[in-house]
XYZ file of C-alpha atoms in Angstrom:
758
model
C 0.008 0.066 0.011
C 2.843 2.353 0.822
C 4.504 1.863 -2.626
C 1.117 2.410 -4.362
C 0.709 5.605 -2.318
C 4.002 6.921 -3.524
C 2.751 6.801 -7.104
C -0.598 8.431 -6.703
C -1.337 10.796 -9.662
C -1.355 13.918 -7.625
C 1.936 13.420 -5.791
C 4.670 16.123 -6.331
C 8.000 14.985 -7.703
C 11.209 16.217 -6.048
C 11.614 18.962 -8.645
C 8.259 20.548 -7.697
C 6.238 19.209 -10.691
C 3.094 17.032 -10.487
C 2.645 14.118 -12.959
C 0.245 16.436 -14.884
C 3.063 19.018 -15.323
C 5.493 16.313 -16.406
C 3.016 14.875 -18.914
C 2.391 18.205 -20.348
C 6.165 19.065 -20.669
C 6.607 15.714 -22.443
C 3.739 16.230 -24.759
C 1.752 13.072 -23.659
C -1.694 14.295 -24.601
C -3.485 11.035 -23.578
C -1.831 11.006 -20.209
C -2.773 14.623 -19.705
C -6.456 13.753 -20.470
C -6.413 10.862 -18.051
C -4.924 12.932 -15.257
C -7.462 15.721 -15.780
C -10.313 13.261 -15.670
C -8.956 12.137 -12.259
C -8.790 15.865 -11.131
C -5.031 15.984 -10.439
C -4.123 18.350 -7.657
C -0.574 19.482 -6.732
C 1.717 22.502 -6.040
C 3.754 23.252 -9.088
C 6.105 25.932 -10.083
C 3.757 27.090 -12.907
C 0.029 26.492 -13.169
C -0.672 23.899 -15.856
C -2.274 26.436 -18.217
C 0.834 28.585 -18.015
C 2.934 25.572 -19.058
C 0.660 24.935 -22.048
C 0.873 28.581 -22.983
C 4.697 28.487 -22.747
C 4.789 25.401 -25.056
C 2.204 26.799 -27.309
C 0.266 23.411 -26.592
C -3.109 24.242 -27.837
C -4.545 20.783 -27.142
C -3.460 20.747 -23.533
C -4.686 24.302 -23.106
C -8.083 23.291 -24.601
C -8.408 20.293 -22.175
C -7.449 22.478 -19.293
C -10.071 25.092 -20.234
C -12.725 22.386 -20.702
C -12.163 21.493 -17.130
C -13.377 24.932 -16.124
C -9.911 26.478 -15.649
C -9.895 30.178 -15.299
C -8.108 31.661 -18.434
C -6.819 34.487 -16.248
C -5.304 32.306 -13.511
C -2.060 33.937 -12.267
C 1.353 32.568 -11.347
C 3.078 33.525 -8.043
C 4.461 36.536 -9.798
C 1.019 37.685 -10.958
C 1.250 36.756 -14.743
C -1.538 35.171 -16.649
C -1.133 32.496 -19.364
C -1.695 35.283 -21.947
C 1.408 37.060 -20.557
C 3.366 33.890 -20.992
C 2.150 33.388 -24.542
C 3.148 37.027 -25.232
C 6.568 36.504 -23.880
C 7.176 33.482 -26.089
C 5.335 34.711 -29.139
C 2.898 31.804 -29.039
C -0.015 33.367 -30.852
C -2.026 30.131 -31.329
C -2.505 29.447 -27.707
C -2.983 33.251 -27.258
C -5.934 33.128 -29.611
C -7.513 30.194 -27.771
C -7.039 32.049 -24.447
C -8.693 35.115 -25.850
C -11.574 33.072 -27.274
C -12.029 31.544 -23.839
C -12.281 34.935 -22.285
C -8.839 35.923 -21.328
C -8.467 39.492 -20.519
C -6.243 41.150 -23.191
C -5.459 44.130 -20.794
C -4.833 42.134 -17.589
C -2.455 44.169 -15.471
C -0.071 41.890 -13.694
C 2.604 42.947 -11.106
C 3.604 46.650 -11.616
C 0.706 47.016 -14.112
C 2.376 45.100 -16.898
C 0.005 44.072 -19.586
C 0.459 41.267 -22.254
C 1.212 43.978 -24.806
C 4.057 45.375 -22.702
C 5.557 41.844 -22.645
C 5.167 41.221 -26.342
C 6.675 44.718 -27.163
C 9.624 44.158 -24.893
C 10.518 40.840 -26.364
C 9.881 41.934 -29.966
C 7.131 39.375 -30.663
C 5.588 41.228 -33.652
C 2.945 38.441 -34.277
C 1.761 38.808 -30.679
C 1.745 42.555 -30.852
C -0.407 42.422 -34.019
C -2.705 39.874 -32.382
C -3.124 41.818 -29.121
C -3.672 45.164 -30.847
C -6.252 43.500 -33.108
C -8.016 42.107 -30.041
C -8.281 45.445 -28.444
C -5.133 45.721 -26.284
C -4.715 49.173 -24.797
C -1.801 50.684 -26.869
C -1.437 53.489 -24.232
C -1.362 51.238 -21.106
C 1.401 52.340 -18.602
C 3.146 50.386 -16.059
C 3.780 51.571 -12.543
C 6.735 53.523 -13.734
C 4.858 55.011 -16.632
C 6.278 52.734 -19.399
C 4.029 52.317 -22.425
C 4.428 49.375 -24.846
C 6.275 51.845 -27.189
C 8.801 52.478 -24.547
C 9.442 48.816 -24.016
C 9.881 48.205 -27.701
C 12.098 51.336 -28.126
C 14.277 50.342 -25.183
C 14.816 46.855 -26.549
C 15.341 48.007 -30.140
C 12.562 46.165 -31.817
C 12.172 48.537 -34.751
C 9.335 46.511 -36.335
C 7.351 46.587 -33.228
C 8.062 50.338 -32.824
C 6.807 50.852 -36.352
C 3.731 48.840 -35.973
C 2.820 50.551 -32.566
C 3.242 53.950 -34.105
C 1.157 52.993 -37.198
C -1.569 52.094 -34.712
C -1.475 55.395 -32.801
C 0.938 54.667 -29.972
C 1.632 57.964 -28.073
C 5.161 59.013 -29.019
C 5.068 61.889 -26.526
C 4.155 59.619 -23.500
C 6.664 59.834 -20.751
C 7.632 57.797 -17.773
C 7.503 59.096 -14.200
C 11.078 60.432 -14.784
C 10.016 62.061 -18.034
C 11.682 59.745 -20.389
C 10.127 59.466 -23.887
C 10.470 56.526 -26.188
C 13.351 58.315 -28.023
C 15.262 58.526 -24.739
C 14.841 54.752 -24.504
C 16.088 54.182 -28.043
C 19.172 56.334 -27.295
C 19.872 54.559 -24.121
C 20.040 51.177 -25.889
C 21.919 52.456 -28.960
C 19.006 51.439 -31.148
C 19.579 53.614 -34.321
C 16.792 52.128 -36.364
C 14.237 52.490 -33.570
C 15.344 56.091 -33.029
C 15.138 56.794 -36.759
C 11.589 55.405 -36.878
C 10.543 57.523 -34.012
C 12.004 60.557 -35.575
C 10.289 59.735 -38.870
C 7.002 59.650 -37.040
C 7.680 63.082 -35.685
C 9.080 62.495 -32.193
C 10.635 65.748 -30.945
C 14.424 65.421 -31.096
C 15.055 67.583 -28.050
C 12.251 66.180 -25.833
C 13.341 66.540 -22.131
C 12.929 64.548 -19.003
C 11.980 66.063 -15.615
C 15.611 66.828 -15.183
C 15.774 68.487 -18.729
C 17.847 65.705 -20.156
C 17.466 65.265 -23.955
C 18.014 61.974 -25.863
C 21.436 63.391 -26.807
C 22.319 63.739 -23.080
C 21.402 60.023 -22.761
C 23.391 58.975 -25.798
C 26.425 60.963 -24.538
C 26.164 59.280 -21.158
C 26.063 55.879 -22.646
C 28.713 56.574 -25.308
C 26.367 55.681 -28.215
C 27.922 57.656 -30.997
C 25.764 56.462 -33.853
C 22.564 57.381 -32.086
C 24.162 60.696 -31.200
C 25.141 61.318 -34.778
C 21.574 60.605 -35.942
C 20.181 62.937 -33.312
C 22.545 65.681 -34.284
C 21.885 65.153 -37.951
C 18.205 65.614 -37.225
C 18.821 68.958 -35.385
C 19.474 68.006 -31.743
C 20.920 70.931 -29.792
C 24.507 70.092 -28.870
C 24.394 72.714 -26.115
C 21.043 71.719 -24.446
C 21.325 72.229 -20.725
C 20.006 69.786 -18.196
C 18.604 70.976 -14.917
C 21.990 71.279 -13.282
C 23.335 73.060 -16.390
C 25.195 70.007 -17.772
C 25.433 69.813 -21.570
C 25.937 66.582 -23.582
C 29.611 67.547 -23.750
C 29.910 67.747 -19.962
C 28.419 64.296 -19.660
C 30.590 62.846 -22.323
C 33.595 64.257 -20.425
C 32.314 62.864 -17.136
C 31.882 59.399 -18.595
C 35.320 59.531 -20.455
C 33.657 59.214 -23.974
C 36.360 60.584 -26.230
C 34.597 59.721 -29.479
C 31.444 61.513 -28.227
C 33.486 64.555 -27.330
C 34.998 64.693 -30.819
C 31.490 64.299 -32.354
C 29.889 66.937 -30.242
C 32.649 69.528 -30.846
C 32.326 68.891 -34.633
C 28.693 69.606 -34.328
C 29.078 72.928 -32.497
C 29.103 72.090 -28.843
C 30.461 74.926 -26.744
C 33.840 74.065 -25.287
C 33.395 76.742 -22.684
C 29.748 75.975 -21.591
C 29.305 76.229 -17.854
C 27.012 74.416 -15.479
C 24.972 76.049 -12.726
C 28.061 75.715 -10.464
C 30.378 77.041 -13.173
C 31.922 73.828 -14.341
C 33.380 73.620 -17.828
C 33.839 70.454 -19.691
C 37.588 70.799 -18.839
C 36.736 71.064 -15.090
C 34.806 67.775 -15.398
C 37.409 65.878 -17.355
C 40.087 67.070 -15.015
C 38.343 65.985 -11.933
C 37.477 62.527 -13.480
C 41.027 62.018 -14.709
C 40.098 61.657 -18.359
C 43.616 62.196 -19.784
C 42.756 61.916 -23.524
C 39.760 64.257 -23.202
C 41.829 66.869 -21.241
C 44.435 66.873 -23.937
C 41.812 67.067 -26.642
C 40.033 69.927 -25.060
C 43.176 71.851 -24.449
C 44.165 71.202 -28.096
C 40.915 72.898 -29.117
C 41.544 75.978 -27.098
C 39.826 75.149 -23.806
C 40.935 77.596 -21.190
C 42.756 76.015 -18.190
C 42.077 78.918 -15.887
C 38.293 79.496 -16.057
C 36.955 79.626 -12.388
C 33.857 78.008 -11.106
C 31.294 79.794 -8.988
C 33.552 78.827 -6.044
C 36.495 80.235 -7.962
C 38.110 76.905 -8.567
C 40.014 76.257 -11.723
C 40.490 72.788 -13.356
C 43.840 72.692 -11.556
C 41.973 72.952 -8.162
C 39.631 70.170 -9.118
C 42.447 67.905 -10.387
C 44.269 68.519 -7.128
C 41.061 67.640 -5.149
C 40.701 64.402 -7.063
C 44.373 63.480 -6.721
C 44.820 63.458 -10.437
C 48.654 63.832 -10.673
C 49.026 63.320 -14.467
C 46.107 65.709 -15.245
C 47.903 68.326 -13.152
C 51.094 67.785 -15.049
C 49.205 68.290 -18.437
C 47.404 71.425 -17.108
C 50.602 72.991 -15.862
C 52.342 72.233 -19.190
C 49.524 74.055 -20.951
C 49.910 77.178 -18.880
C 47.505 76.664 -15.989
C 48.076 79.294 -13.256
C 49.840 77.259 -10.425
C 48.710 79.747 -7.730
C 45.211 80.489 -8.933
C 43.076 81.480 -6.034
C 39.428 80.192 -5.376
C 36.799 82.138 -3.704
C 38.287 81.581 -0.240
C 41.674 82.389 -1.760
C 42.925 78.752 -1.522
C 45.351 77.606 -4.156
C 45.765 74.229 -5.645
C 48.703 73.735 -3.158
C 46.308 74.208 -0.253
C 44.038 71.694 -1.704
C 46.815 69.113 -2.240
C 48.137 69.684 1.278
C 44.797 68.974 2.854
C 44.625 65.641 1.031
C 48.229 64.579 1.752
C 49.213 63.879 -1.821
C 53.029 64.361 -1.661
C 53.586 63.808 -5.365
C 51.047 66.605 -6.227
C 52.575 68.909 -3.566
C 56.041 68.451 -4.900
C 54.842 68.860 -8.584
C 53.116 72.134 -7.709
C 56.099 73.409 -5.850
C 58.415 72.432 -8.708
C 56.175 74.563 -10.955
C 56.463 77.582 -8.770
C 53.717 77.257 -6.294
C 54.150 79.606 -3.254
C 54.333 77.762 0.057
C 53.530 81.120 1.785
C 50.233 81.671 -0.114
C 47.408 82.410 2.312
C 43.692 81.903 2.234
C 41.050 84.488 3.241
C 41.575 83.452 6.796
C 45.364 83.548 6.316
C 45.845 79.726 6.227
C 49.081 78.725 4.637
C 49.420 75.289 3.110
C 51.451 74.335 6.100
C 48.526 75.245 8.352
C 46.308 73.030 6.245
C 48.734 70.132 6.494
C 49.041 70.492 10.253
C 45.288 70.696 10.631
C 44.876 67.481 8.618
C 47.809 65.569 10.109
C 49.672 65.395 6.871
C 53.209 64.806 8.199
C 54.935 64.173 4.882
C 53.358 67.094 3.205
C 54.364 69.290 6.191
C 57.869 68.022 5.854
C 58.023 68.857 2.165
C 56.577 72.283 2.657
C 59.144 73.069 5.325
C 61.872 71.831 3.098
C 60.618 74.388 0.590
C 60.644 77.327 2.949
C 57.215 77.231 4.629
C 56.906 79.640 7.573
C 56.576 78.025 10.954
C 55.466 81.256 12.636
C 52.764 82.239 10.102
C 49.549 82.900 11.912
C 45.852 82.737 10.862
C 43.496 85.611 11.447
C 43.015 84.295 14.952
C 46.714 84.146 15.530
C 47.114 80.435 15.263
C 50.414 78.955 14.097
C 50.645 75.494 12.467
C 51.643 74.144 15.859
C 48.334 75.383 17.367
C 46.410 73.445 14.666
C 48.404 70.239 15.212
C 47.604 70.565 18.936
C 43.918 71.313 18.253
C 43.447 68.248 16.133
C 45.823 65.933 18.176
C 48.356 65.244 15.460
C 51.233 64.139 17.494
C 53.654 63.360 14.630
C 53.068 66.666 12.924
C 53.501 68.525 16.284
C 56.815 66.694 16.806
C 58.004 67.558 13.286
C 57.084 71.233 13.812
C 58.908 71.324 17.151
C 61.942 69.574 15.636
C 62.004 72.355 13.151
C 61.987 74.903 15.998
C 58.409 76.035 15.972
C 57.836 78.288 19.067
C 56.184 76.098 21.737
C 54.526 79.040 23.512
C 53.378 81.042 20.580
C 50.173 82.943 21.472
C 47.117 83.545 19.359
C 45.276 86.829 19.402
C 43.322 85.617 22.414
C 46.653 84.653 24.160
C 46.213 80.881 23.945
C 49.218 78.774 23.366
C 49.355 75.288 21.778
C 49.268 73.870 25.267
C 45.986 75.639 25.936
C 44.584 74.174 22.768
C 45.845 70.666 23.523
C 44.283 70.985 26.974
C 40.995 72.205 25.632
C 40.715 69.251 23.218
C 42.041 66.673 25.542
C 45.089 65.622 23.492
C 47.266 64.379 26.442
C 50.105 62.963 24.161
C 50.459 66.349 22.407
C 50.367 68.200 25.734
C 53.097 65.953 27.126
C 55.191 66.559 24.030
C 54.819 70.228 24.256
C 55.767 70.283 27.954
C 58.768 68.047 27.124
C 59.865 70.612 24.523
C 59.709 73.519 26.993
C 55.996 74.722 26.775
C 55.100 76.707 29.949
C 52.425 75.191 32.061
C 51.960 78.780 33.494
C 51.186 80.469 30.202
C 48.062 82.654 30.628
C 45.487 83.593 27.984
C 43.953 86.959 27.550
C 41.334 85.998 30.192
C 44.040 84.804 32.585
C 43.347 81.150 32.183
C 46.250 78.771 32.311
C 46.078 75.288 30.575
C 45.042 73.948 33.945
C 41.983 76.149 34.041
C 40.880 74.772 30.764
C 41.541 71.183 31.779
C 39.709 71.613 35.034
C 36.670 73.011 33.407
C 36.489 70.368 30.786
C 37.384 67.561 33.193
C 40.442 66.416 31.250
C 42.019 64.337 34.034
C 45.079 63.047 32.089
C 45.887 66.547 30.931
C 45.458 67.991 34.360
C 47.698 65.318 35.936
C 50.321 65.971 33.460
C 50.265 69.701 33.950
C 50.466 69.377 37.745
C 53.451 67.048 37.313
C 55.127 69.780 35.279
C 54.538 72.289 37.993
C 51.325 73.913 37.018
C 49.911 76.015 39.966
C 46.608 74.557 41.420
C 45.643 78.049 42.644
C 46.554 80.119 39.544
C 44.008 82.941 39.148
C 42.278 84.273 36.128
C 41.887 87.990 35.562
C 38.572 87.701 37.578
C 40.339 85.754 40.271
C 38.942 82.362 39.577
C 41.072 79.312 40.097
C 40.847 75.879 38.411
C 39.022 74.649 41.396
C 36.349 77.262 40.839
C 35.820 76.010 37.360
C 35.851 72.302 38.303
C 33.453 72.943 41.194
C 30.961 74.806 39.042
C 30.985 72.014 36.432
C 30.519 69.298 39.223
C 33.744 67.383 38.348
C 34.373 65.445 41.493
C 37.622 63.535 40.470
C 39.052 66.794 39.009
C 38.249 68.681 42.254
C 39.931 65.914 44.371
C 42.917 66.020 42.256
C 43.245 69.770 42.614
C 42.626 69.671 46.364
C 45.362 66.904 46.633
C 47.787 69.383 45.018
C 46.908 72.071 47.641
C 44.239 73.960 45.910
C 42.657 76.451 48.347
C 38.901 75.619 48.836
C 38.264 79.096 50.335
C 39.987 80.926 47.502
C 37.772 83.937 46.706
C 37.472 85.579 43.299
C 37.499 89.262 42.989
C 33.777 89.405 43.468
C 34.086 87.044 46.569
C 32.821 83.810 44.995
C 34.388 80.736 46.399
C 34.209 77.250 44.912
C 31.445 76.452 47.350
C 29.358 79.425 46.112
C 29.533 77.947 42.613
C 28.615 74.467 43.819
C 25.597 76.045 45.461
C 24.711 77.935 42.306
C 24.888 74.828 40.079
C 23.613 72.214 42.652
C 26.895 70.263 42.739
C 26.323 68.357 45.979
C 29.066 65.827 45.506
C 31.741 68.438 44.907
C 30.371 70.495 47.903
C 30.913 67.467 50.127
C 34.544 67.429 48.972
C 35.125 71.015 49.595
C 33.482 70.962 53.097
C 35.650 67.994 54.018
C 38.711 69.905 52.834
C 37.843 72.881 55.037
C 35.683 75.076 52.958
C 34.031 77.755 55.068
C 30.213 77.334 55.130
C 29.300 80.976 55.733
C 31.883 82.737 53.581
C 30.447 85.907 52.061
C 30.824 87.516 48.606
C 31.400 91.186 48.147
C 27.699 91.777 48.377
C 27.349 89.459 51.422
C 25.899 86.330 49.920
C 26.782 83.069 51.551
C 26.707 79.720 49.742
C 23.233 79.200 51.527
C 21.913 82.490 50.035
C 22.984 81.243 46.663
C 21.473 77.701 47.023
C 18.186 79.255 48.162
C 18.112 81.831 45.363
C 18.363 79.047 42.740
C 15.935 76.719 44.524
C 18.447 73.716 45.097
C 16.693 71.883 47.976
C 19.363 69.266 48.362
C 22.208 71.846 48.451
C 20.253 73.888 51.017
C 19.698 70.734 53.136
C 23.488 69.814 52.815
C 24.660 73.238 53.966
C 22.232 73.298 56.867
C 23.251 69.872 57.947
C 26.858 70.960 57.819
C 26.120 73.796 60.153
C 25.628 76.770 57.898
C 24.104 79.892 59.566
C 20.375 79.976 58.615
C 19.843 83.768 58.951
C 22.932 85.470 57.524
C 22.195 88.810 55.946
C 23.695 90.347 52.687
C 24.749 94.006 52.523
C 21.133 94.735 51.380
C 19.722 92.911 54.450
C 18.512 89.795 52.572
C 18.340 86.402 54.395
C 18.255 83.104 52.529
C 14.546 83.191 53.258
C 14.187 86.562 51.380
C 16.087 85.018 48.447
C 13.861 82.000 48.298
C 10.747 84.160 48.514
C 11.941 86.460 45.894
C 12.353 83.485 43.506
C 9.166 81.540 44.579
C 10.875 78.439 45.852
C 8.249 76.969 48.242
C 10.124 73.726 49.028
C 13.194 75.720 50.034
C 11.126 78.039 52.210
C 9.540 74.998 53.987
C 13.048 73.665 54.713
C 14.422 77.002 55.941
C 11.396 77.453 58.274
C 11.818 73.964 59.747
C 15.335 75.003 60.531
C 14.458 78.210 62.384
C 14.735 80.681 59.665
C 13.401 83.994 60.773
C 10.279 84.998 58.765
C 10.193 88.393 60.426
C 13.599 89.582 59.326
C 13.504 92.694 57.252
C 15.721 94.039 54.510
C 17.339 97.419 54.437
C 14.314 98.476 52.462
C 11.875 97.220 55.114
C 10.691 94.081 53.226
C 9.805 90.763 54.939
C 9.892 87.585 52.881
C 6.119 87.628 53.045
C 6.080 91.176 51.702
C 8.394 90.290 48.716
C 6.348 87.115 47.805
C 3.097 89.143 47.977
C 4.400 91.943 45.690
C 5.553 89.416 43.167
C 2.454 87.380 43.182
C 3.808 84.001 44.512
C 0.492 82.719 45.851
C 1.834 79.469 47.259
C 4.697 81.305 48.931
C 2.341 83.798 50.492
C 0.190 81.076 51.918
C 3.188 79.390 53.413
C 4.614 82.559 55.038
C 1.603 84.453 56.220
C 0.950 81.990 59.116
C 4.355 82.541 60.533
C 5.035 86.175 59.851
C 3.988 88.856 62.363
C 1.662 91.358 60.830
C 2.782 94.370 62.856
C 6.324 94.566 61.506
C 6.960 98.083 60.018
C 9.913 100.040 58.861
C 10.921 103.622 58.964
C 13.024 103.318 55.939
C 11.918 105.660 53.052
C 12.896 104.717 49.572
C 11.478 105.328 46.116
C 9.196 102.646 44.592
C 11.839 101.249 42.077
C 14.516 100.968 44.783
C 12.044 99.244 47.118
C 11.348 96.467 44.620
C 14.905 95.859 43.354
C 15.390 92.224 42.586
C 18.572 91.080 44.354
C 20.755 88.266 43.096
C 24.088 86.852 43.913
C 27.200 87.602 41.977
C 27.827 85.393 39.030
C 30.953 84.094 37.428
C 31.942 86.372 34.517
C 34.384 84.395 32.587
C 34.962 84.162 28.833
C 35.996 80.645 27.733
C 37.776 79.238 24.840
C 35.265 78.241 22.203
C 34.670 74.692 20.857
C 33.983 75.926 17.358
C 36.147 75.485 14.256
C 36.967 79.224 14.471
C 40.102 79.008 16.481
C 39.636 82.222 18.435
C 36.040 81.324 19.116
C 34.512 84.409 20.670
C 37.217 85.080 23.375
C 37.454 88.651 22.149
C 33.814 89.331 22.905
C 32.771 91.278 25.991
C 32.590 89.359 29.091
C 29.210 87.646 29.621
C 27.732 86.194 32.751
C 26.121 82.832 32.791
C 22.412 83.380 32.089
C 22.650 86.964 30.910
C 19.154 88.009 29.986
C 18.084 88.510 26.365
C 16.114 91.454 25.084
C 12.892 89.576 25.681
C 13.680 88.588 29.291
C 13.220 91.502 31.579
C 11.480 89.844 34.563
C 13.155 86.803 35.936
C 16.764 87.648 36.540
C 18.320 84.887 38.596
C 22.001 85.767 37.767
C 21.704 89.382 36.920
C 22.615 92.133 39.331
C 20.024 94.856 38.315
C 16.693 96.322 39.220
C 13.126 96.135 37.920
C 10.795 99.091 37.461
C 7.268 99.192 38.984
C 5.989 98.492 35.466
C 8.062 95.344 35.343
C 6.632 94.206 38.564
C 3.085 94.795 37.517
C 3.838 92.785 34.266
C 5.351 89.996 36.345
C 2.427 89.695 38.630
C 0.202 89.259 35.576
C 2.494 86.659 34.063
C 1.382 82.990 33.816
C 2.662 81.109 36.774
C 3.807 77.497 36.323
C 4.418 75.023 39.051
C 7.560 73.044 38.302
C 8.467 69.591 39.519
C 10.261 70.651 42.707
C 7.261 72.785 43.765
C 8.801 76.174 42.905
C 6.780 78.795 41.225
C 8.461 79.973 37.993
C 7.523 82.249 35.150
C 7.307 81.490 31.496
C 10.400 83.465 30.572
C 12.905 81.300 32.428
C 16.486 81.605 31.200
C 18.623 78.746 29.977
C 22.263 78.884 31.132
C 24.596 80.479 28.619
C 26.417 77.660 26.638
C 30.089 78.020 26.000
C-alpha cells in the first residue's frame, strides 16, 4: 500500500512538478487527459495552463479550459497565461485564451500588460494579435512605461513601427520624464530612433531633469545614435537642470569619441553648469587624460573659475589626478590660482596629503607662503589634517613655521587642536615656538588641553612649553583642563609644575571651574595638590558658592571635608546658603544646613536666605528653611519681609506658606522710592569668557565678558543671575504673568532663562 501511495497521480515530484506538469512538458496528450479526468491536484512551479501557454500546446490548453480552468489564472508573480504566451510569441494558444475569455489588458505585477511583454521581447505576431483584439496601446506600467517605451528600449524597430502606425503615443513619458526616443538612445538602437524621428518624435524632448536624448546617448557613449540625433537637429548645447550639456556628460563618462563628435557639431567648449563647471573642469576631476588633452588642443581655457573660484587645476588636485595636473601645468594653467576663499591648488593638495602633487606644484613655482582668506598657509592646512609628509616637504621648501591665521594660530596650534602628534613633533623639531600665542593669548598647550590631547600636551611640555602660560582672560592650561574635566591633561600639567591656585583675571582658580561643572575627580585632584577651597574671586565667590549655584552636591561634600568655610560671604554679602536658596536647590540647602551653615545671615542689602527663596518663589526651600529656624520676620534694608516680597511678586503658594508665621505688625521707617524698594537682588555670577569649541580658532574670546544666564532682550522679569533692578511697570507685568508650578514645587514664570552655553 505504501508503494502504491507513492505513485498517486497527484503526488509532487522532487523537482516540484506534478505528474500532470510532467506529462504536459513531455507532450503526452493522452496522459494529460487521463490525469485531468482524475482531477489531479498538486503544488507546481507554474500552473498547468501557463505551461501549455509556454509550449504553445493548444490541445493541452483546450483540455485544461474544458475542465473549467480560469483563463486568467495567475502565477506567483502575478502573470496570466496570456502574458506567458506574449513572452514566447505563441499566438495560437494566445488566440485560444482570448476566445475563452482571457483579459487582453490584464495588469499583472507593476501594471504590466501582455502587450508590454510582447513589445519588450519583440514578438511582432503577438503585438499584431493583441492590438487587433483590443489591447490598450497606451497602457502604462507603475513607472509610466508604455508598450512603445518597451519596444524602443529593446530596439525592436518592427514593433516600434507597428505601434506607431496604430497610434501609440510617441510623447508619452515615464515618471522620470523619459520619452520613447530617450529609450532608443539609451540602448543604442539607431533604427528604432530613426523610426521615432520619422513619425515626428521631438528630437530635443526633455525629462523632468531636462535631459534630452542626446544627453542620454552621450552618457552611454552611443556615438551612432548621437550622430543621428545631431543630424536631425538636436541641440548640442542643451542644458540639463544642473546646467550639464551633452559635452559635460561625455567628459564625465570619458567618452572621447562622443567629445569629438559633439565639438564637430558645434558644442560649446566653454559651456558652464550652474556651479560654473566647464567640460575641462569635469574631465580634469574625473582624470580623463585623452579628453583633457583634446580639449586643451581645441583651445579650452585651463584657468576659467567656477562659482567657487576653482580652476580645473583645483579640481584635479582635489581628485588626486597627478597626471592631469602635469598636463594642465604644461599648458599654462596658473599654479597659484586662488579660489573664492583664496585657497590655491597647493592648499588643496596639502589637505589631501598627496606628496607627489605637492612636490609637482612646488616644482612649478607654487608659493608655500600663499594664504587663504583666513590667512591659512598650506602648512596650516597640512598641520590641521595631520599630513606629516606634506608638512615636511613644505618646510623643506621654505614654509613659515610662525605664520599665523586671522585668529593668531600657528601651524603648531592646529596640530595641537586636532591631536596630530607626529606633525607637532615635526614642527617642534624644526624649531616652532612652543609658547606662541594667538590673538586671544592661547598657546598650543592651551589648545591641547581644551581638546584633551594628552600626548600632544606631554610633548609640548617636554619641549619647554610653559604650564603657567596665561591667555587673555588669565586662564592657564590647567583652568581649561579643570573646566573640561580632562584628568590626564590636568595630571600631566600638575606633574610639570602647574599652579593649582592660579588665578584668572577675575580671580577664579581651576578649582572654581571644576566645582562649578561638578567634576568630583578633578576637584579631588586639585585639592590633593593644595588648591585652596576658600579662595575667593574678585567678587568674593568661592568654589562652594559655585557648587551652590549649580547644585553640585558631590563636589560640595569634597570642599567641606577639605575645610571650605560654610558661611563665607561675597562682596555683596551672599553666603553659599543664599545662593542655593536663590536658585531653589533643595538638596544643596539641606546639605549646607546639615553641615552647620548659619540659617539667617544677611547680605549687604539685608537679605536672608529666606528673602532670596521668597523672591524666586521656591516653596520647598522656604519650608526647609522654616523647619530649621529661619526668621520669617527679618526685614531687608528696604523694610521688606519675605512675605512682603512674595506678595508683591504674586507668588500665591509662598504667601500662603509665610503668612501663618510672619508677624503682621512689622513696620519699617526706611523711606525709599518705589523702584529701589522692589529691586530684585541676586548673587554675583562668574563672569568668565571661555575658549570656544567651534572650528573658528579664536572662538569668541574677544567678545565682551558675559555672565552665565545673561538676559536676552525679551527677558526683563526673571533675572536669577543678573545684578540689576526692575521698574514698577516690570513688577506689574510680572504679577500678571502666567505662573507655572515646576516639579520641585517652585513657582516659575514662562520666561525662564537657559544657562549660557560656551
